[in-house]
Short mmCIF file of C-alpha atoms and ligand atoms in Angstrom, two decimals:
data_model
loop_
_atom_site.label_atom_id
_atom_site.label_comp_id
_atom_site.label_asym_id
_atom_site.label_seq_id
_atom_site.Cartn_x
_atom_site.Cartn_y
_atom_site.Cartn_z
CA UNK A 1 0.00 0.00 0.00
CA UNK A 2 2.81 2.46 0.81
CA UNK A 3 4.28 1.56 -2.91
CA UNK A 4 0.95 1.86 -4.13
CA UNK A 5 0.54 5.90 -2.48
CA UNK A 6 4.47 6.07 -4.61
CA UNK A 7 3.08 4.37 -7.68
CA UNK A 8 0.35 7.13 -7.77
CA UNK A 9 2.63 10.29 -7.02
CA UNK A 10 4.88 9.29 -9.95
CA UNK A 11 1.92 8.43 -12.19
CA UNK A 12 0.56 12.12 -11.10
CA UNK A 13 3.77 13.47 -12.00
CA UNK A 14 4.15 11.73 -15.29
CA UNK A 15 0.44 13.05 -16.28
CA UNK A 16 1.86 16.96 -15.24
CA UNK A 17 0.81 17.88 -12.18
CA UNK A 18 2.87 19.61 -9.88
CA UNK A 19 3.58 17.30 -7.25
CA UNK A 20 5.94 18.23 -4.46
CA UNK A 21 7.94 15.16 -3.41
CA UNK A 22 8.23 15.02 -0.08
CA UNK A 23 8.62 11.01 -0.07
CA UNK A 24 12.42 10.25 -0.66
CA UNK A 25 14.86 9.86 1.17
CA UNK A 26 18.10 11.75 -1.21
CA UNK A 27 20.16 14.98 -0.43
CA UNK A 28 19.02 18.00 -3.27
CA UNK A 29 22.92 18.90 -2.80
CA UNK A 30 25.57 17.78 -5.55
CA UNK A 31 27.93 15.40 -4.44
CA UNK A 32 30.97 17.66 -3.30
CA UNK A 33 33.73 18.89 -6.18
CA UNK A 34 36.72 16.89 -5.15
CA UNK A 35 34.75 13.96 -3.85
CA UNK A 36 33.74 13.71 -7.50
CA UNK A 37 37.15 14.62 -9.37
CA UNK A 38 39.02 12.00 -7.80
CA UNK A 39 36.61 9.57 -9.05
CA UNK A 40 37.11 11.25 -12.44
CA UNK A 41 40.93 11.29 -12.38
CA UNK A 42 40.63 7.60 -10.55
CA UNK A 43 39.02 6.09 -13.89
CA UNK A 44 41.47 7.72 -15.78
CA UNK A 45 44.07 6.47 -14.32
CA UNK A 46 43.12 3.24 -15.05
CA UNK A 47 41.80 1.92 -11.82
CA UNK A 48 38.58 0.45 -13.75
CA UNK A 49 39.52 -3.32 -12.50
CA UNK A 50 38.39 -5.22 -9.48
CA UNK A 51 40.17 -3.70 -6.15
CA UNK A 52 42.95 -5.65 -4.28
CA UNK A 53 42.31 -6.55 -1.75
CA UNK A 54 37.83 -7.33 -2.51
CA UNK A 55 37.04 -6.12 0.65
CA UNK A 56 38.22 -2.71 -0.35
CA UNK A 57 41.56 -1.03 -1.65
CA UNK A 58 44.43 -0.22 1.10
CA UNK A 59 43.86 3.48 1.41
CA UNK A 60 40.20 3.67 2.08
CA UNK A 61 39.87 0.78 4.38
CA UNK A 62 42.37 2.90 6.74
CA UNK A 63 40.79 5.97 5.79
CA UNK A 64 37.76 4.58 7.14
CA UNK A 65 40.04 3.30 10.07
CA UNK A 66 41.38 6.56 10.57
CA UNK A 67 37.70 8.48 11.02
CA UNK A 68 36.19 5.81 13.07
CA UNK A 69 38.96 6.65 15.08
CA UNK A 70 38.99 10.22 14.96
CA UNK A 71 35.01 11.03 14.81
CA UNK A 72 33.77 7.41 16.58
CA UNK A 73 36.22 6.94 19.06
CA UNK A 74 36.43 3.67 17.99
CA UNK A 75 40.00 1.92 17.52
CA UNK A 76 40.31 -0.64 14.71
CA UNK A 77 44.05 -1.83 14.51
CA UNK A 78 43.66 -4.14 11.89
CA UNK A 79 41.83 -2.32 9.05
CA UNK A 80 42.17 -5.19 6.24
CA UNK A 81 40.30 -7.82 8.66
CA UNK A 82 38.07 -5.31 10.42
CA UNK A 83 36.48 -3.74 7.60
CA UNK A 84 34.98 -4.46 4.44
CA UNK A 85 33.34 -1.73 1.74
CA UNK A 86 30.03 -2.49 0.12
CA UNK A 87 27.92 -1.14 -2.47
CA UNK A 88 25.79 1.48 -0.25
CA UNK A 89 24.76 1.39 3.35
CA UNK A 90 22.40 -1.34 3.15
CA UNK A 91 24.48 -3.75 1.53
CA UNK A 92 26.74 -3.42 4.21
CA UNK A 93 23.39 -4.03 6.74
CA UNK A 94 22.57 -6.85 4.76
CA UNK A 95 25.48 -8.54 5.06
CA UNK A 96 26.32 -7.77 8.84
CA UNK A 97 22.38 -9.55 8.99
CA UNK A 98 23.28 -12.65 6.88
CA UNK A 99 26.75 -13.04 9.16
CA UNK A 100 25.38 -12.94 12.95
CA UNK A 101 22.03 -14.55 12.48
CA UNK A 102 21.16 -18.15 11.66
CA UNK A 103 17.51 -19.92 11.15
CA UNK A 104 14.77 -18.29 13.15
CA UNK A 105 17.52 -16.01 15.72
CA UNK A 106 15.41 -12.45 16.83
CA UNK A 107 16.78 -9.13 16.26
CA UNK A 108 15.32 -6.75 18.59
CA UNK A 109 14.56 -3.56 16.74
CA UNK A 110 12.85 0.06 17.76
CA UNK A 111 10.27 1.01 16.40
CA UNK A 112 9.24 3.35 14.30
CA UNK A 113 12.02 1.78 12.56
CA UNK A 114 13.17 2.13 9.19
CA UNK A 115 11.27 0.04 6.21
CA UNK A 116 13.86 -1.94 5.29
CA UNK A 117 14.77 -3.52 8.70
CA UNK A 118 11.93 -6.24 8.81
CA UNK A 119 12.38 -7.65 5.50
CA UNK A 120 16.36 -7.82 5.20
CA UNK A 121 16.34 -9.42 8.75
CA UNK A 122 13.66 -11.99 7.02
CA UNK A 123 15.79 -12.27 3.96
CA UNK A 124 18.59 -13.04 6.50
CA UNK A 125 16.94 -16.13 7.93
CA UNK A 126 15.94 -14.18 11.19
CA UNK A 127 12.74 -12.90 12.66
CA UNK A 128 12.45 -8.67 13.66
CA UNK A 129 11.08 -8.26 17.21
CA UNK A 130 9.80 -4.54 17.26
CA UNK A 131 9.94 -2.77 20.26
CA UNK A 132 7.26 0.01 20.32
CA UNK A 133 8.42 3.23 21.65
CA UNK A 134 5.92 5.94 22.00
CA UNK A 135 5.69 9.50 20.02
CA UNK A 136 4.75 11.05 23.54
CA UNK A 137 7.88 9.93 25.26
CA UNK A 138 9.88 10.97 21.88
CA UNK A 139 10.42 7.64 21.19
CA UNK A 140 13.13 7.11 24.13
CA UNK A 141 14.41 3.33 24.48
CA UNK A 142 15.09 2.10 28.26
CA UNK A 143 17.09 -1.15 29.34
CA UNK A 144 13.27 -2.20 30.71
CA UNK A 145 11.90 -2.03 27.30
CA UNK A 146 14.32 -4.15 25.91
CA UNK A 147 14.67 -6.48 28.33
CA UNK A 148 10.47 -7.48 28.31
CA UNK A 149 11.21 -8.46 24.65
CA UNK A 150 14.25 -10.55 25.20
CA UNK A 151 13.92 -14.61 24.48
CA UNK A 152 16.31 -17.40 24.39
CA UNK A 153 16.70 -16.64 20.48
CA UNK A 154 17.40 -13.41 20.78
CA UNK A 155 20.70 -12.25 18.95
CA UNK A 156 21.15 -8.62 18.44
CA UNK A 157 20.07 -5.43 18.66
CA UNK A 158 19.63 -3.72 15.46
CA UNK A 159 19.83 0.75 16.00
CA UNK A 160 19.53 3.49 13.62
CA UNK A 161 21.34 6.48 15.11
CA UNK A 162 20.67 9.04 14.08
CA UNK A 163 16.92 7.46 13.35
CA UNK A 164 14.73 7.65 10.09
CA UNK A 165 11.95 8.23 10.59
CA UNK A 166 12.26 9.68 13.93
CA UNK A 167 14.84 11.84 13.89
CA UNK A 168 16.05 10.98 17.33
CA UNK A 169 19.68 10.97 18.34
CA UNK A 170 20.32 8.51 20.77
CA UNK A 171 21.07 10.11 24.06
CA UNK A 172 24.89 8.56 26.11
CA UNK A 173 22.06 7.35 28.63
CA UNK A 174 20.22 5.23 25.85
CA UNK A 175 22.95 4.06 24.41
CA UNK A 176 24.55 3.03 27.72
CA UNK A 177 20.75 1.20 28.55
CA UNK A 178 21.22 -0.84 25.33
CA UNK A 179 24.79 -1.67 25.68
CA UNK A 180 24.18 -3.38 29.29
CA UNK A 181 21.54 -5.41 27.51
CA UNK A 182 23.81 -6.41 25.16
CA UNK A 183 26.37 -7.46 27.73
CA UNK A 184 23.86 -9.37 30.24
CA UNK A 185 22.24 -11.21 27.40
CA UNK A 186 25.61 -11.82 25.37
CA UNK A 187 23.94 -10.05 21.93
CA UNK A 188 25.48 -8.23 18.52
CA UNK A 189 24.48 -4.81 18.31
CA UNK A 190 24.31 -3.71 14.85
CA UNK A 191 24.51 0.23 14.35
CA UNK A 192 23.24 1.96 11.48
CA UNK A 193 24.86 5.04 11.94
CA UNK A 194 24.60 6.18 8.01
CA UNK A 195 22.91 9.82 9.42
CA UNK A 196 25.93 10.36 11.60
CA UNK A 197 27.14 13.52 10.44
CA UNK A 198 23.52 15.10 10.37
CA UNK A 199 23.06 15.55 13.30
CA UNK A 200 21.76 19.23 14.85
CA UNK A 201 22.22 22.30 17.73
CA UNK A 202 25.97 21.11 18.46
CA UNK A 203 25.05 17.63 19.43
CA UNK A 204 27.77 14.93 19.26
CA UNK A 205 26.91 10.95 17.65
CA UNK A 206 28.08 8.82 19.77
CA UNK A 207 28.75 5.57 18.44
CA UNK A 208 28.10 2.35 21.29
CA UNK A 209 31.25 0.71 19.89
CA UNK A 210 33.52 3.33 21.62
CA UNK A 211 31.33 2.13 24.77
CA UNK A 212 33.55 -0.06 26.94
CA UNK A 213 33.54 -3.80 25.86
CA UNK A 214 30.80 -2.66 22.55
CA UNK A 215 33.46 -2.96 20.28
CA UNK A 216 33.65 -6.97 20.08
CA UNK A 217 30.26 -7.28 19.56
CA UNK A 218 29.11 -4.36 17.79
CA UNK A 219 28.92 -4.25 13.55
CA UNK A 220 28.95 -0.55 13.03
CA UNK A 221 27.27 -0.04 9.50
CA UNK A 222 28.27 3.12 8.19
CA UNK A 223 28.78 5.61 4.38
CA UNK A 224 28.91 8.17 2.17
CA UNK A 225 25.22 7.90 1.17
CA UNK A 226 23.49 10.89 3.39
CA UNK A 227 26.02 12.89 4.67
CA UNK A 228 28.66 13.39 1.61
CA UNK A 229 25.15 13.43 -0.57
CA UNK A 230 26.22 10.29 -2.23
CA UNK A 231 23.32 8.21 -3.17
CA UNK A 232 24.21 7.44 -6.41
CA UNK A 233 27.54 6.33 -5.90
CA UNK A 234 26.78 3.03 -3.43
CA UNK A 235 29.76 3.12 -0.84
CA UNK A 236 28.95 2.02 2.50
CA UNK A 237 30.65 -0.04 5.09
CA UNK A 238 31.16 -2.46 7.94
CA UNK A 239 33.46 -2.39 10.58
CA UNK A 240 32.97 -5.78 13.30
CA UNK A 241 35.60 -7.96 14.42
CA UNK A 242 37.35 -10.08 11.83
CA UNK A 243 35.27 -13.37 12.49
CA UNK A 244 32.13 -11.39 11.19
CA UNK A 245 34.16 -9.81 8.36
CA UNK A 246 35.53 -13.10 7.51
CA UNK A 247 31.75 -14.37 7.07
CA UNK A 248 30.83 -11.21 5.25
CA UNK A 249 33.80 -11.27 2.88
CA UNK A 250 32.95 -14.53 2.15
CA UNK A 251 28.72 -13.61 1.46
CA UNK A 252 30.33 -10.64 -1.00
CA UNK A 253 32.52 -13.03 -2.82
CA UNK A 254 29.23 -15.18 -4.13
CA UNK A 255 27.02 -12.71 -4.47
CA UNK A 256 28.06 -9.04 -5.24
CA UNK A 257 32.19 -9.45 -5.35
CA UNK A 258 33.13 -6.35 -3.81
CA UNK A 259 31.64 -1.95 -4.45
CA UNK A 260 33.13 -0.49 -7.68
CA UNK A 261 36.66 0.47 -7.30
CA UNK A 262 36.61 4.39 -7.97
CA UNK A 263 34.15 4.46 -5.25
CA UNK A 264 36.99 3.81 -3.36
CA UNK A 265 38.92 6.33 -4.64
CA UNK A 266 36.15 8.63 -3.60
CA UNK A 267 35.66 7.51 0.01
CA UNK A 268 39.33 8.79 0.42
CA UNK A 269 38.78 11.82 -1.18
CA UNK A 270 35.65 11.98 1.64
CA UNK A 271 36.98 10.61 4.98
CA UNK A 272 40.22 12.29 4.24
CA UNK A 273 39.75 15.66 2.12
CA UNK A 274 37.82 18.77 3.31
CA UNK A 275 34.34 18.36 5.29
CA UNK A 276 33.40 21.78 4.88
CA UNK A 277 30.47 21.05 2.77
CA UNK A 278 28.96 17.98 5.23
CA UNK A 279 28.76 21.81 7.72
CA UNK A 280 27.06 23.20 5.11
CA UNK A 281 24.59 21.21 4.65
CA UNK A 282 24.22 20.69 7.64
CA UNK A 283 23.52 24.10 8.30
CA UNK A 284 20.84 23.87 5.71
CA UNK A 285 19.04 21.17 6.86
CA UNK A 286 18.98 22.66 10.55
CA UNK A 287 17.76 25.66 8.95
CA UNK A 288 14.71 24.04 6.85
CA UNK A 289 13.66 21.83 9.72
CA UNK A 290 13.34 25.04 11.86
CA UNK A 291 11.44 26.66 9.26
CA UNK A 292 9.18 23.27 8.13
CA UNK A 293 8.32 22.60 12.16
CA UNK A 294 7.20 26.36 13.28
CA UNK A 295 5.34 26.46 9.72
CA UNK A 296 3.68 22.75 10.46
CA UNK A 297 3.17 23.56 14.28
CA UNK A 298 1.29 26.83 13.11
CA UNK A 299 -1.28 24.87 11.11
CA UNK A 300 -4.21 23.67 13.39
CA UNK A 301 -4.33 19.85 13.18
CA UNK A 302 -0.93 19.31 13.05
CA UNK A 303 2.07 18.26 15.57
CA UNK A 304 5.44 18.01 14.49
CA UNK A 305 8.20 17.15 17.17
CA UNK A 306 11.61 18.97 16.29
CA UNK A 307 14.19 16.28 15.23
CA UNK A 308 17.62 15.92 16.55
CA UNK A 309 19.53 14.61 13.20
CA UNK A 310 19.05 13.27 10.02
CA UNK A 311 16.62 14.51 7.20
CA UNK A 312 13.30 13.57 8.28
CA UNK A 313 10.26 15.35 10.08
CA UNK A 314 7.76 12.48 11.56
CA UNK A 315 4.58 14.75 12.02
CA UNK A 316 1.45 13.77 13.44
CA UNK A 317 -2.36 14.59 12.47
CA UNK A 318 -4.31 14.16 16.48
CA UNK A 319 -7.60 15.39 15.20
CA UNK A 320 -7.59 13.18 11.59
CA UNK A 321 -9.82 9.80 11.83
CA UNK A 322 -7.84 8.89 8.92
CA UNK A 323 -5.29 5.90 9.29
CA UNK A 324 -1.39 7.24 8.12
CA UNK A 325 -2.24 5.38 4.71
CA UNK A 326 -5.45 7.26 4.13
CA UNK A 327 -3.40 10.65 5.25
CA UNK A 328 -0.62 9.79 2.75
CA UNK A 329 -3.37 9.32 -0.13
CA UNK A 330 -5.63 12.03 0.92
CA UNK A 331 -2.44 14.96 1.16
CA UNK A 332 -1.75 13.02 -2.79
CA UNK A 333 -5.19 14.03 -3.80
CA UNK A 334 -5.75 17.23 -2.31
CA UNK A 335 -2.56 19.20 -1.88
CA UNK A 336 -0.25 16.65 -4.27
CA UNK A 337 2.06 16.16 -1.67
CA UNK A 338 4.07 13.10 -1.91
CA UNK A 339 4.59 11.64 1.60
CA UNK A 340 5.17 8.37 3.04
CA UNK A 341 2.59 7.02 5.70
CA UNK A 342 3.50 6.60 9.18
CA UNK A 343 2.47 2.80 9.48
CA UNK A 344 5.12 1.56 6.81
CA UNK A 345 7.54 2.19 9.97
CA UNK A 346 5.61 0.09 12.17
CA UNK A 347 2.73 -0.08 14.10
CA UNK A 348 3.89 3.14 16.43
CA UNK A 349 4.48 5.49 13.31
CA UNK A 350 0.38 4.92 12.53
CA UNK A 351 -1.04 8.73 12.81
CA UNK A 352 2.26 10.11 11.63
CA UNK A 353 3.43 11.06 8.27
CA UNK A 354 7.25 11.74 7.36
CA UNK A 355 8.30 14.45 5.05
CA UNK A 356 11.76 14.41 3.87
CA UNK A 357 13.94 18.02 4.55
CA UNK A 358 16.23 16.78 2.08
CA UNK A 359 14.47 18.84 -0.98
CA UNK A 360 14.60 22.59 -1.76
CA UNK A 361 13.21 25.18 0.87
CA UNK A 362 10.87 26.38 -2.02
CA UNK A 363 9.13 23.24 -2.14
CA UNK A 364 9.18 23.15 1.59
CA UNK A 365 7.24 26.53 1.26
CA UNK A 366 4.98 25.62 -1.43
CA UNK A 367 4.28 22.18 0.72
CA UNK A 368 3.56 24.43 4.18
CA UNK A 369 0.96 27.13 1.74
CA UNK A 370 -0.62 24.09 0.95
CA UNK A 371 -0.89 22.43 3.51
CA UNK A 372 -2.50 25.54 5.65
CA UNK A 373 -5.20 25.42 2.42
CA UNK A 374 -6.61 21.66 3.10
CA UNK A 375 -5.19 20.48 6.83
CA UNK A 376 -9.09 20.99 7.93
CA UNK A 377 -9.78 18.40 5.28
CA UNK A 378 -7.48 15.68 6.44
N1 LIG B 401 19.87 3.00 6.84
C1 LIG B 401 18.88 3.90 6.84
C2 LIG B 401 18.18 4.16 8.12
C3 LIG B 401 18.51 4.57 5.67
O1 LIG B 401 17.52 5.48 5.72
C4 LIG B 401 19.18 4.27 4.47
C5 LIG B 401 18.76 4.91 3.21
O2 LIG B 401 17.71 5.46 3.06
C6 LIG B 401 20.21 3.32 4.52
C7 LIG B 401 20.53 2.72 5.71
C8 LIG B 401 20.97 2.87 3.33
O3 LIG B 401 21.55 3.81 2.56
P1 LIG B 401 22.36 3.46 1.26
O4 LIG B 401 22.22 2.00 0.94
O5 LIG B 401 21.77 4.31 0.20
O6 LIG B 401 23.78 3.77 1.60
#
């Protein structure tokens, strides 16, 4: 149903109306200057064959090193058996998935969550246990929560900090609440952290590998995607102790090989060049969500929490009878605003629509005008 509300925004676009997406998930900036001319001067130099070694050419894979040092606080001393590069983000999740879990093993995950987590942990033989955290409590995860949903098959604990759809940031008092589950019930904790370097007002991403005895059992998923506006390019990583790279490396070599060699050559240029443009952006995105939450808040009928990182605003519609599907297709018809419905992030994101930040502050504008014209409707 949430492909079919996407279906009908493209179809609506393709017939000429002027539909603002608000939907997707990808950065409106260009992929910085000398991010991309290394790539350029990387093909031209001939690096167009398959990297050595597969899991991902010397440089990056202590460039990455290097940062999750720097920026994580995480040490990895041996960068060749501690990290591999994949084709995007959830490549990498995929694979750190298909390496810890094995027939029918749980992987606790909070919810709202993001779409994908249910069906790759499926894919990966496993079962998702959602843990419901509530809007009014801004989705905050205790130790108790997790612990009422632990079972002898439990396995890991899957987090997405910073969070799509939520926007949350996990607090050090979260993240030390899930880490002492994952010690007293001996489980994996697999970070998404691809939002890290969106995050707003001066906060600092903390990653629960630097967290004292994490780093063993912790597959920190990480990329360029989001925060070096990447999304075309497909260069994420994983960084887990060798065992699980071992496993993963092997996965990659029967199914996808390795990610494309001048990606490589870019994720250098990345970790290592300027990162004056990731503050930029960020500056932009703080800005728009500023503007998009007043503006939403304003409108009667409408709640919209302000987020702590990433691109996403999760709103909510108290006085709508309207499930978050209906919303979604109702906001299509009447305003054509593309959204995606609250439910397709679990059972706790039902009432709740998210809008994407990612896309121009004119259409962010145009969006809030008409959304003031039909929120009585909704
Ligand atoms: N994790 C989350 C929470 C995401 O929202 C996304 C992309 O939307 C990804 C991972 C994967 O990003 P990619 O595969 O494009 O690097």
């Amino acid at each position: 149903m949430t492909l079919a509300v996407n279906d009908k925004a493209k179809a609506m676009q393709a017939a000429g109306l002027d539909v603002i997406a608000l939907a997707g998930g990808d950065p409106d900036f260009d992929t910085p200057a000398h991010i991309v001319q290394t790539a350029v001067d990387a093909l031209r130099a001939g690096h167009t064959h398959y990297p050595a070694p597969m899991v991902g050419i010397p440089q990056a894979l202590e460039a990455v090193a290097a940062k999750m040092a720097r920026e994580n606080g995480v040490s990895v001393p041996d960068p060749r058996h501690q990290i591999i590069l994949t084709p995007g983000g959830k490549w990498a999740l995929y694979l750190g998935l298909c390496a810890v879990l094995n027939p029918g093993d749980e992987v606790l995950i909070l919810e709202p969550h993001w779409v994908s987590y249910p069906p790759m942990i499926t894919l990966a033989g496993g079962t998702a246990v959602p843990i419901s955290l509530p809007a009014e409590d801004n989705f905050r995860v205790t130790a108790v929560k997790l612990r009422a949903k632990l079972t002898p098959r439990t396995k890991a604990i899957l987090i997405n900090n910073p969070c799509n759809p939520t926007g949350r940031v996990l607090t050090r008092e979260e993240l030390e609440a899930i880490a002492a589950v994952a010690l007293e019930a001996d489980l994996y904790v697999i970070a998404d952290e691809i939002y890290e370097k969106l995050v707003f007002d001066g906060r600092t991403h903390l990653s629960i590998a630097s967290f004292p005895h994490m780093a063993e059992r912790t597959l920190t998923v990480g990329g360029l995607t989001k925060s070096y506006a990447m999304t075309g390019w497909r260069m994420g990583w994983v960084v887990a102790a060798p065992d699980i790279i071992r496993l993963a490396t092997r996965l990659n070599g029967q199914t996808v090989s390795c990610a494309a060699t001048f990606t490589m050559h870019a994720c250098v240029a990345a970790l290592n060049g300027p990162q004056d443009n990731i503050a930029a952006m960020c500056t932009a995105y703080q800005q728009r969500r500023d503007f998009m939450v007043k503006a939403l808040n304003e409108i009667e009928g409408i709640e919209c929490r302000s987020i702590e990182g990433a691109f996403y605003l999760f709103p909510r519609f108290p006085h709508s009878r309207r499930s978050s599907l209906e919303l979604a297709d109702a906001l299509l018809d009447k305003a054509q605003i593309a959204s995606v419905p609250g439910s397709a992030f679990g059972r706790s994101g039902d009432g709740h629509l998210r809008f994407a930040i990612s896309t121009a502050q004119s259409d962010l504008e145009r969006a809030v005008e008409r959304l003031a014209k039909i929120a009585r409707q909704l």
